[in-house]
Short mmCIF file of C-alpha atoms and ligand atoms in Angstrom, two decimals:
data_model
loop_
_atom_site.label_atom_id
_atom_site.label_comp_id
_atom_site.label_asym_id
_atom_site.label_seq_id
_atom_site.Cartn_x
_atom_site.Cartn_y
_atom_site.Cartn_z
CA MET A 1 22.07 91.35 -14.03
CA ILE A 2 24.92 93.11 -11.98
CA GLN A 3 22.80 92.02 -8.93
CA LEU A 4 23.56 88.19 -9.87
CA TYR A 5 26.99 88.60 -11.16
CA LEU A 6 28.15 90.09 -8.24
CA PRO A 7 27.32 87.25 -5.86
CA LEU A 8 28.52 85.17 -8.34
CA ASN A 9 31.69 86.49 -8.86
CA PHE A 10 32.01 86.53 -5.00
CA LEU A 11 31.17 83.09 -4.78
CA GLY A 12 33.51 82.08 -7.28
CA VAL A 13 36.29 83.90 -5.64
CA LEU A 14 35.10 82.18 -2.18
CA TYR A 15 35.25 78.98 -3.87
CA ARG A 16 38.92 79.22 -5.12
CA GLU A 17 39.00 80.74 -1.78
CA ILE A 18 37.60 77.72 0.26
CA ARG A 19 39.64 75.09 -2.37
CA GLN A 20 42.78 76.38 -1.31
CA GLY A 21 42.12 76.46 2.15
CA LEU A 22 41.22 73.22 1.93
CA THR A 23 44.68 72.00 0.94
CA ASP A 24 46.03 73.94 3.44
CA LEU A 25 43.50 72.86 6.04
CA GLY A 26 43.87 69.29 4.98
CA ARG A 27 47.73 69.87 6.37
CA MET A 28 46.95 71.86 9.07
CA PHE A 29 44.59 69.15 10.18
CA ASP A 30 47.17 66.91 9.66
CA LEU A 31 49.55 69.23 11.71
CA LEU A 32 46.75 69.97 14.53
CA GLU A 33 46.33 66.03 15.09
CA ARG A 34 49.44 65.31 15.93
CA GLU A 35 49.57 68.50 17.96
CA CYS A 36 46.53 67.13 20.03
CA GLU A 37 49.61 65.00 21.79
CA VAL A 38 51.89 68.17 22.39
CA ARG A 39 50.83 71.27 23.94
CA ASP A 40 52.64 74.33 25.04
CA ALA A 41 53.76 73.94 29.03
CA PRO A 42 52.00 77.11 30.65
CA HIS A 43 55.58 78.52 31.21
CA ALA A 44 56.33 78.17 27.88
CA ARG A 45 59.05 80.51 26.18
CA ASP A 46 59.37 81.63 22.60
CA LEU A 47 63.06 80.13 21.28
CA THR A 48 65.37 83.36 20.20
CA LEU A 49 67.92 82.32 18.14
CA ASP A 50 70.57 85.02 17.01
CA ARG A 51 72.71 82.35 15.51
CA ALA A 52 72.66 78.30 14.59
CA PRO A 53 72.13 76.52 18.32
CA ASP A 54 73.60 73.10 19.28
CA VAL A 55 71.34 70.59 19.49
CA ARG A 56 71.52 67.53 21.83
CA PHE A 57 69.20 64.21 22.26
CA GLU A 58 70.18 63.32 25.67
CA GLY A 59 69.48 59.60 26.62
CA VAL A 60 66.47 59.78 24.58
CA HIS A 61 63.75 56.99 24.88
CA PHE A 62 60.68 57.08 22.96
CA GLY A 63 57.23 54.45 21.70
CA TYR A 64 54.39 55.95 19.41
CA GLU A 65 52.36 53.14 21.63
CA ARG A 66 52.78 52.39 25.23
CA GLU A 67 53.66 48.67 24.16
CA ARG A 68 56.39 49.19 22.03
CA ALA A 69 59.89 51.29 22.24
CA ILE A 70 61.19 52.83 19.56
CA LEU A 71 63.93 54.44 20.81
CA HIS A 72 65.92 53.11 24.14
CA GLY A 73 68.27 56.15 25.26
CA VAL A 74 69.95 57.75 22.39
CA ASP A 75 72.48 59.82 22.89
CA LEU A 76 73.39 62.40 19.83
CA VAL A 77 74.85 65.85 19.92
CA ILE A 78 74.96 68.48 16.91
CA PRO A 79 77.56 71.32 17.54
CA ALA A 80 76.03 75.01 16.32
CA GLY A 81 76.32 75.13 12.40
CA ARG A 82 77.44 71.08 12.44
CA THR A 83 76.08 68.18 10.36
CA VAL A 84 75.32 64.79 11.86
CA ALA A 85 73.97 62.41 9.77
CA VAL A 86 72.00 59.34 11.15
CA VAL A 87 71.82 55.98 9.06
CA GLY A 88 70.95 52.25 9.87
CA PRO A 89 68.58 49.89 8.44
CA SER A 90 64.60 50.65 7.55
CA GLY A 91 62.60 50.99 11.02
CA ALA A 92 65.85 51.42 12.54
CA GLY A 93 63.93 54.93 14.13
CA LYS A 94 66.01 57.49 12.01
CA SER A 95 62.44 59.81 11.12
CA THR A 96 61.40 59.43 14.45
CA LEU A 97 64.17 61.75 15.72
CA ALA A 98 63.45 64.18 13.26
CA ARG A 99 59.87 64.04 14.20
CA LEU A 100 61.08 64.42 17.61
CA LEU A 101 63.07 67.29 17.40
CA TYR A 102 59.84 69.22 15.40
CA ARG A 103 57.92 68.12 18.44
CA PHE A 104 55.35 66.37 16.73
CA TYR A 105 55.64 63.84 19.57
CA ASP A 106 57.47 63.83 23.11
CA VAL A 107 59.99 61.65 24.51
CA GLY A 108 58.84 59.13 26.51
CA ARG A 109 55.69 56.84 25.76
CA PRO A 110 51.97 57.79 26.00
CA GLY A 111 50.65 57.11 29.35
CA ASP A 112 54.13 57.83 31.39
CA ASP A 113 54.11 59.18 34.79
CA ASP A 114 55.75 61.71 36.11
CA ALA A 115 58.85 59.64 36.92
CA ALA A 116 58.96 57.85 33.72
CA ARG A 117 58.60 60.89 32.01
CA ALA A 118 61.36 62.24 33.35
CA ALA A 119 63.70 59.12 32.83
CA ALA A 120 62.98 59.46 29.20
CA GLY A 121 65.61 61.79 28.35
CA ARG A 122 65.31 65.19 26.51
CA ILE A 123 66.29 66.79 23.55
CA THR A 124 67.76 70.74 24.19
CA VAL A 125 68.35 73.62 21.60
CA GLU A 126 70.59 75.72 22.93
CA GLY A 127 70.11 74.66 26.39
CA HIS A 128 66.53 74.79 26.23
CA ASP A 129 64.77 71.67 26.52
CA ILE A 130 62.51 71.65 23.77
CA ARG A 131 59.29 70.63 26.16
CA ASP A 132 59.91 74.78 27.98
CA LEU A 133 59.58 76.19 24.36
CA THR A 134 56.32 77.14 22.14
CA GLN A 135 56.00 75.28 19.63
CA ALA A 136 54.96 77.95 17.01
CA SER A 137 59.47 79.48 17.73
CA LEU A 138 60.42 75.74 17.69
CA ARG A 139 58.90 75.54 14.42
CA ARG A 140 59.87 78.70 12.91
CA ALA A 141 63.73 77.66 14.17
CA ILE A 142 63.66 74.46 12.12
CA GLY A 143 63.17 73.89 8.11
CA ILE A 144 62.20 70.14 7.03
CA VAL A 145 63.25 69.18 3.37
CA PRO A 146 61.25 66.16 2.90
CA GLN A 147 61.71 62.55 1.18
CA ASP A 148 58.84 64.00 -1.16
CA THR A 149 57.80 67.47 -1.16
CA VAL A 150 53.85 67.86 -1.07
CA LEU A 151 52.98 70.42 -3.23
CA PHE A 152 49.97 72.78 -3.15
CA ASN A 153 47.59 72.97 -6.53
CA ASP A 154 48.12 76.39 -6.67
CA THR A 155 50.99 78.47 -8.70
CA ILE A 156 54.58 77.41 -8.24
CA GLU A 157 55.21 81.34 -6.96
CA TYR A 158 53.05 80.72 -4.39
CA ASN A 159 54.52 76.91 -3.23
CA ILE A 160 58.27 78.53 -3.23
CA ARG A 161 56.82 81.86 -1.38
CA TYR A 162 55.16 79.30 1.26
CA GLY A 163 58.80 79.17 3.01
CA ARG A 164 58.18 82.94 4.08
CA PRO A 165 54.64 84.39 2.77
CA ASP A 166 55.85 87.95 3.37
CA ALA A 167 59.02 87.53 1.24
CA THR A 168 59.36 90.08 -1.73
CA ASP A 169 59.12 89.00 -5.63
CA GLU A 170 63.19 89.40 -5.26
CA GLU A 171 63.49 87.09 -2.46
CA VAL A 172 61.13 84.76 -4.14
CA CYS A 173 63.39 84.65 -7.32
CA GLU A 174 66.79 84.95 -5.54
CA ALA A 175 65.55 81.69 -3.91
CA ALA A 176 64.72 79.98 -6.67
CA ARG A 177 67.73 80.96 -8.42
CA ALA A 178 69.95 79.41 -5.60
CA ALA A 179 67.78 76.51 -5.47
CA HIS A 180 68.85 76.02 -9.54
CA ILE A 181 65.13 76.14 -9.96
CA LEU A 182 64.46 80.08 -11.83
CA ALA A 183 65.67 78.31 -15.26
CA PHE A 184 62.69 75.95 -15.17
CA ILE A 185 60.03 78.62 -14.28
CA GLU A 186 60.92 81.14 -16.56
CA ARG A 187 60.81 78.32 -19.55
CA LEU A 188 57.46 77.74 -18.30
CA PRO A 189 54.48 78.89 -20.66
CA GLN A 190 52.63 80.46 -17.66
CA GLY A 191 56.13 80.73 -15.55
CA TRP A 192 55.77 81.71 -11.79
CA LYS A 193 52.01 81.50 -12.40
CA THR A 194 52.03 77.85 -13.81
CA VAL A 195 49.72 75.99 -11.68
CA VAL A 196 51.37 72.42 -9.86
CA GLY A 197 50.37 69.83 -7.94
CA GLU A 198 47.63 67.07 -8.37
CA ARG A 199 45.47 69.18 -10.56
CA GLY A 200 48.47 70.89 -12.23
CA LEU A 201 52.53 70.34 -13.74
CA LYS A 202 53.56 67.64 -12.07
CA LEU A 203 57.21 68.22 -11.33
CA SER A 204 59.61 65.18 -11.12
CA GLY A 205 61.16 64.03 -8.00
CA GLY A 206 64.18 66.51 -8.55
CA GLU A 207 62.02 69.77 -9.48
CA LYS A 208 60.49 68.82 -6.28
CA GLN A 209 62.90 68.70 -4.26
CA ARG A 210 64.12 71.89 -5.58
CA VAL A 211 60.93 73.56 -4.78
CA ALA A 212 61.62 72.62 -1.10
CA ILE A 213 64.90 73.69 -1.20
CA ALA A 214 63.73 77.24 -2.04
CA ARG A 215 61.16 77.00 0.24
CA THR A 216 63.75 76.46 2.86
CA LEU A 217 65.90 79.18 1.75
CA LEU A 218 63.08 81.98 1.92
CA LYS A 219 62.58 80.26 5.57
CA ASN A 220 66.01 80.92 6.54
CA PRO A 221 65.98 78.93 9.68
CA PRO A 222 68.75 77.96 12.02
CA ILE A 223 68.04 74.60 12.29
CA LEU A 224 67.53 72.12 9.55
CA ILE A 225 66.76 68.49 8.76
CA LEU A 226 67.48 66.83 5.69
CA ASP A 227 65.27 63.59 4.99
CA GLU A 228 66.93 62.46 2.15
CA ALA A 229 64.74 60.72 -0.65
CA THR A 230 65.00 56.56 -0.65
CA SER A 231 64.08 56.91 -4.39
CA ALA A 232 67.03 57.67 -6.72
CA LEU A 233 67.54 60.70 -8.58
CA ASP A 234 69.55 59.79 -11.68
CA SER A 235 73.25 60.24 -10.94
CA ALA A 236 73.64 63.78 -12.58
CA ASN A 237 70.53 65.43 -10.61
CA GLU A 238 71.43 63.61 -7.42
CA ARG A 239 74.72 65.16 -7.43
CA ALA A 240 73.15 68.77 -8.27
CA ILE A 241 70.78 68.42 -5.93
CA GLN A 242 73.48 67.14 -3.13
CA ALA A 243 75.23 69.85 -4.14
CA GLU A 244 72.40 72.10 -3.34
CA LEU A 245 71.71 70.63 -0.09
CA ARG A 246 75.19 70.92 1.26
CA ARG A 247 75.49 74.86 0.31
CA LEU A 248 71.83 74.86 1.99
CA ALA A 249 73.39 73.13 5.22
CA ARG A 250 76.04 75.49 5.67
CA ASP A 251 76.16 77.50 8.80
CA ARG A 252 73.17 75.80 9.96
CA THR A 253 72.27 72.81 12.57
CA THR A 254 71.76 69.92 10.59
CA LEU A 255 70.37 66.94 10.66
CA VAL A 256 70.54 64.56 7.94
CA ILE A 257 68.62 61.52 7.86
CA ALA A 258 70.32 59.55 5.37
CA HIS A 259 68.75 56.31 3.45
CA ARG A 260 71.57 56.08 1.30
CA LEU A 261 75.06 56.94 2.57
CA SER A 262 76.49 58.59 -0.51
CA THR A 263 75.36 62.36 1.22
CA VAL A 264 77.01 61.68 4.62
CA VAL A 265 80.66 61.20 3.68
CA ASP A 266 80.82 64.97 4.70
CA ALA A 267 79.03 64.84 7.74
CA HIS A 268 80.78 66.15 11.17
CA GLU A 269 79.54 62.97 12.88
CA ILE A 270 77.92 59.91 11.48
CA VAL A 271 75.23 57.82 13.92
CA VAL A 272 74.81 54.22 13.33
CA LEU A 273 71.03 53.59 14.46
CA ASP A 274 69.66 50.38 14.66
CA ASN A 275 66.63 49.12 16.23
CA GLY A 276 66.23 52.31 18.21
CA ARG A 277 69.97 52.07 19.85
CA VAL A 278 73.60 53.88 18.50
CA VAL A 279 75.24 51.48 17.51
CA GLU A 280 78.34 52.92 16.06
CA ARG A 281 79.27 56.60 15.63
CA GLY A 282 82.47 58.51 14.03
CA ARG A 283 83.45 60.29 11.12
CA HIS A 284 83.03 57.96 7.55
CA ALA A 285 86.84 57.40 7.11
CA GLU A 286 86.77 56.59 10.92
CA LEU A 287 83.47 54.30 10.81
CA LEU A 288 85.47 52.56 7.56
CA ALA A 289 88.46 51.92 9.21
CA GLN A 290 86.51 50.04 12.12
CA GLY A 291 85.00 47.81 9.39
CA GLY A 292 81.88 47.31 11.28
CA ARG A 293 78.16 48.02 10.40
CA TYR A 294 79.16 51.49 8.59
CA ALA A 295 81.48 49.68 6.76
CA HIS A 296 79.36 46.69 5.83
CA MET A 297 76.84 49.13 4.40
CA TRP A 298 79.10 51.16 2.43
CA ALA A 299 80.65 48.19 0.77
CA LEU A 300 76.99 46.74 0.16
CA GLN A 301 76.11 50.21 -1.58
CA GLN A 302 78.91 50.50 -3.74
CA SER A 303 78.64 46.73 -5.02
CA ASP A 304 74.94 48.21 -5.54
CA THR A 305 75.90 51.31 -7.50
CA GLN A 306 78.50 49.37 -9.61
CA GLY A 307 75.97 46.29 -10.37
CA GLY A 308 73.15 48.77 -10.86
P1 ATP B 401 63.10 53.62 6.74
O1 ATP B 401 64.55 54.24 6.46
O2 ATP B 401 62.56 52.65 6.57
O3 ATP B 401 62.51 55.58 6.73
P2 ATP B 401 63.09 54.95 9.81
O4 ATP B 401 64.73 54.28 10.67
O5 ATP B 401 63.42 56.29 9.30
O6 ATP B 401 62.88 53.74 8.80
P3 ATP B 401 61.06 55.40 11.28
O7 ATP B 401 60.36 55.57 10.41
O8 ATP B 401 61.44 56.51 12.52
O9 ATP B 401 62.08 54.45 10.79
O10 ATP B 401 59.94 54.16 12.18
C1 ATP B 401 60.70 53.51 13.25
C2 ATP B 401 59.72 52.43 13.93
O11 ATP B 401 58.27 53.18 14.25
C3 ATP B 401 59.15 51.25 12.27
O12 ATP B 401 59.27 50.12 13.60
C4 ATP B 401 57.83 52.22 12.40
O13 ATP B 401 56.91 51.09 11.94
C5 ATP B 401 57.34 53.04 14.00
N1 ATP B 401 56.64 53.76 13.82
C6 ATP B 401 56.93 54.86 12.45
N2 ATP B 401 55.51 55.91 12.84
C7 ATP B 401 54.81 55.12 13.57
C8 ATP B 401 53.61 55.92 14.31
N3 ATP B 401 52.98 57.11 13.79
N4 ATP B 401 52.63 54.90 15.10
C9 ATP B 401 53.22 53.86 15.23
N5 ATP B 401 54.20 53.34 15.10
C10 ATP B 401 55.14 54.21 14.32
#
């Protein structure tokens, strides 16, 4: 009996591991697929940072396909520890900027020759062209709070600890507290061991965002990409999340991809992107005073908010 039990038990463990592995593998393949397009240069070096770096997009041209340019010479500077927000209509290329910084793709277009690649601009972190850095070290330095956080079919503890798997229980707990999700977790009948995700407890948009914030707090990256949610949360929840995001961004070099404008008011600079070109830039009050694109978008959103 015991002879039969052991292999079965082993199989059960294996099955659980494979299933877990598949969830993670799905994600890994997703990354690998994209990574095929981007390789470490033979001379690539590790990025080492002892403070928040400055990040620069210098004359960046880009297209996912050879036939269609998406960015046409974008210049953007995020000074060390500051926040720059990118706004603009749907399809303007805002999220593309974030994907390039994380190096899912390289600047330029598929099939570019050396001359075209050289003319396609560059992205630097603390003065290093990101193509000269190892992808692993670059990605270690960047935290992303996405629009819609994907949860693993695993415990809420696993989902938060994912930000830094070797974190202590105290650190995980502290991150949850800072992201204002600790009380919620402690109220669950199974607490930290509650399974979430598709096959577990479904979390609301705001709760998922808090998990993402807690993960990122644990990772503690010097560079942050905030891809603001398009779907509005209820306004009390939204204000709370925004306050947490602002705290998260403090002292980190932050790129905010803003789909709504309420989050960008305090940004060091707001960049208005349209059709892959920067059409306006400045601080909130300056842009309002200019009475241009941003002022128009702001007026529209204000009337939407008041009307809705
Ligand atoms: P939104 O506010 O709607 O999220 P966005 O400004 O973030 O829009 P991007 O996601 O950067 O826009 O997309 C810019 C353009 O690039 C769009 O026209 C989009 O169709 C195209 N695009 C995005 N991803 C890909 C891809 N993987 N392959 C081909 N084209 C893409």
